[in-house]
Amino acid sequence: MLEKPLTTMFFTCAGLFGVAAVAVTPNAHADVVAYLLNVTVRPGYNFANADAALSYGHGICDKVSQGRSYAGVMGDVMADFDTSDEYQASYLINQAVNELCPALIWQLRNSAAHYRPPAPAGA
C-alpha cells in the first residue's frame, strides 16, 4: 500500500480548494426588503413612506459611489434628521450600503477607517 506524505496531501487539497475559491466568487446583491424593514421599523427616521426611505438610501449609495467621505455622509445624515446621535446616523448609512449597494461596502469601510466623531460642543 502506497501512502502519500501528509504535506503532499495537504498541498494537493489546498490547491484544489484554491481553484474552487477562485471559480466561485460570491455575488453581492441588494436586499431592498431588509433595508426597508430595518429603517422603517427602527424609531427616529420617520420616513413618510417606503419610497421615501428607499430614495434616501439610494442617495446615500450615490454619495458613497461618488467618493464622498464617511464624515461628509455622516454630517449630511445628521443634518437631514436633525440629530447629534452618531449611532442613529451610522446605522442608516450602514443599512443603506449593506443592503442597497453592497458592492460599495469596502469603499465605505476604507473611507470610515480613520473617522473620529466631532468633539461635543463646549469641550
CSV table of C-alpha atoms in Angstrom, one decimal:
chain,number,residue,atom,x,y,z
A,1,MET,CA,0.0,0.0,0.0
A,2,LEU,CA,1.4,3.4,-1.0
A,3,GLU,CA,1.0,6.3,1.3
A,4,LYS,CA,1.5,9.9,0.4
A,5,PRO,CA,3.2,12.1,2.9
A,6,LEU,CA,0.8,14.3,4.9
A,7,THR,CA,2.2,17.5,3.4
A,8,THR,CA,1.7,16.4,-0.1
A,9,MET,CA,-1.9,15.6,0.6
A,10,PHE,CA,-2.3,19.0,2.3
A,11,PHE,CA,-0.9,21.0,-0.6
A,12,THR,CA,-2.9,18.9,-3.1
A,13,CYS,CA,-6.2,19.7,-1.2
A,14,ALA,CA,-5.2,23.3,-0.7
A,15,GLY,CA,-4.6,23.6,-4.4
A,16,LEU,CA,-8.0,22.1,-5.2
A,17,PHE,CA,-9.7,24.4,-2.7
A,18,GLY,CA,-7.8,27.4,-4.0
A,19,VAL,CA,-9.0,26.8,-7.6
A,20,ALA,CA,-12.6,26.3,-6.3
A,21,ALA,CA,-12.4,29.6,-4.4
A,22,VAL,CA,-11.4,31.4,-7.5
A,23,ALA,CA,-14.1,29.8,-9.6
A,24,VAL,CA,-16.9,30.5,-7.1
A,25,THR,CA,-16.8,34.2,-6.4
A,26,PRO,CA,-19.6,35.5,-4.1
A,27,ASN,CA,-22.0,37.8,-5.8
A,28,ALA,CA,-23.2,40.8,-3.7
A,29,HIS,CA,-26.8,41.7,-4.3
A,30,ALA,CA,-29.2,44.3,-3.0
A,31,ASP,CA,-31.9,43.4,-0.4
A,32,VAL,CA,-34.5,46.1,-0.6
A,33,VAL,CA,-36.8,44.4,1.8
A,34,ALA,CA,-34.2,44.0,4.5
A,35,TYR,CA,-33.3,47.7,4.2
A,36,LEU,CA,-36.9,48.9,4.4
A,37,LEU,CA,-37.6,46.6,7.4
A,38,ASN,CA,-34.5,47.8,9.3
A,39,VAL,CA,-35.0,51.6,8.7
A,40,THR,CA,-38.8,51.9,8.8
A,41,VAL,CA,-39.3,49.8,12.0
A,42,ARG,CA,-36.5,51.5,13.8
A,43,PRO,CA,-37.6,54.7,15.5
A,44,GLY,CA,-36.0,58.0,14.7
A,45,TYR,CA,-36.1,58.2,10.9
A,46,ASN,CA,-39.8,58.8,10.4
A,47,PHE,CA,-39.8,58.4,6.6
A,48,ALA,CA,-43.1,59.4,5.0
A,49,ASN,CA,-43.3,56.0,3.3
A,50,ALA,CA,-41.3,53.2,1.8
A,51,ASP,CA,-40.5,55.1,-1.3
A,52,ALA,CA,-39.0,58.0,0.7
A,53,ALA,CA,-36.9,55.6,2.7
A,54,LEU,CA,-35.7,53.8,-0.4
A,55,SER,CA,-34.9,57.1,-2.2
A,56,TYR,CA,-32.9,58.3,0.8
A,57,GLY,CA,-31.0,55.1,1.0
A,58,HIS,CA,-30.1,55.2,-2.7
A,59,GLY,CA,-29.0,58.8,-2.1
A,60,ILE,CA,-26.5,57.5,0.4
A,61,CYS,CA,-25.3,55.0,-2.1
A,62,ASP,CA,-24.8,57.7,-4.7
A,63,LYS,CA,-22.8,59.8,-2.2
A,64,VAL,CA,-20.5,56.8,-1.4
A,65,SER,CA,-20.1,55.9,-5.1
A,66,GLN,CA,-19.1,59.5,-5.8
A,67,GLY,CA,-16.3,59.2,-3.3
A,68,ARG,CA,-17.8,61.3,-0.6
A,69,SER,CA,-16.0,60.8,2.7
A,70,TYR,CA,-17.7,58.9,5.6
A,71,ALA,CA,-17.5,62.1,7.7
A,72,GLY,CA,-19.3,64.0,4.9
A,73,VAL,CA,-22.1,61.4,4.6
A,74,MET,CA,-22.4,61.3,8.4
A,75,GLY,CA,-22.7,65.1,8.5
A,76,ASP,CA,-25.4,65.0,5.8
A,77,VAL,CA,-27.5,62.3,7.6
A,78,MET,CA,-27.2,64.0,11.0
A,79,ALA,CA,-28.3,67.4,9.4
A,80,ASP,CA,-31.1,65.8,7.5
A,81,PHE,CA,-32.5,64.1,10.6
A,82,ASP,CA,-31.6,67.0,13.0
A,83,THR,CA,-29.7,64.7,15.3
A,84,SER,CA,-26.4,64.6,17.0
A,85,ASP,CA,-26.7,60.8,17.6
A,86,GLU,CA,-23.8,59.3,15.8
A,87,TYR,CA,-25.2,55.7,16.1
A,88,GLN,CA,-28.5,56.8,14.6
A,89,ALA,CA,-26.7,58.2,11.6
A,90,SER,CA,-24.2,55.4,11.2
A,91,TYR,CA,-26.9,52.8,11.4
A,92,LEU,CA,-28.8,54.3,8.5
A,93,ILE,CA,-25.6,54.6,6.4
A,94,ASN,CA,-24.6,51.1,7.1
A,95,GLN,CA,-28.1,49.7,6.3
A,96,ALA,CA,-28.2,51.6,3.0
A,97,VAL,CA,-24.8,50.4,1.9
A,98,ASN,CA,-25.0,46.9,3.2
A,99,GLU,CA,-28.5,46.3,1.8
A,100,LEU,CA,-28.9,48.5,-1.2
A,101,CYS,CA,-25.4,48.8,-2.7
A,102,PRO,CA,-23.2,46.0,-1.1
A,103,ALA,CA,-20.6,46.4,-3.8
A,104,LEU,CA,-19.6,49.7,-2.1
A,105,ILE,CA,-19.1,48.2,1.3
A,106,TRP,CA,-15.3,48.3,1.1
A,107,GLN,CA,-15.3,51.8,-0.3
A,108,LEU,CA,-17.3,52.9,2.7
A,109,ARG,CA,-15.2,51.0,5.2
A,110,ASN,CA,-12.0,52.5,3.7
A,111,SER,CA,-13.5,56.0,4.0
A,112,ALA,CA,-14.6,55.4,7.6
A,113,ALA,CA,-11.2,53.8,8.7
A,114,HIS,CA,-9.9,57.0,10.4
A,115,TYR,CA,-13.3,58.6,11.2
A,116,ARG,CA,-13.4,60.3,14.5
A,117,PRO,CA,-16.7,61.9,15.8
A,118,PRO,CA,-16.6,65.6,16.2
A,119,ALA,CA,-15.9,66.9,19.7
A,120,PRO,CA,-19.0,67.7,21.7
A,121,ALA,CA,-19.9,71.4,21.9
A,122,GLY,CA,-18.2,73.2,24.7
A,123,ALA,CA,-15.4,70.6,25.1
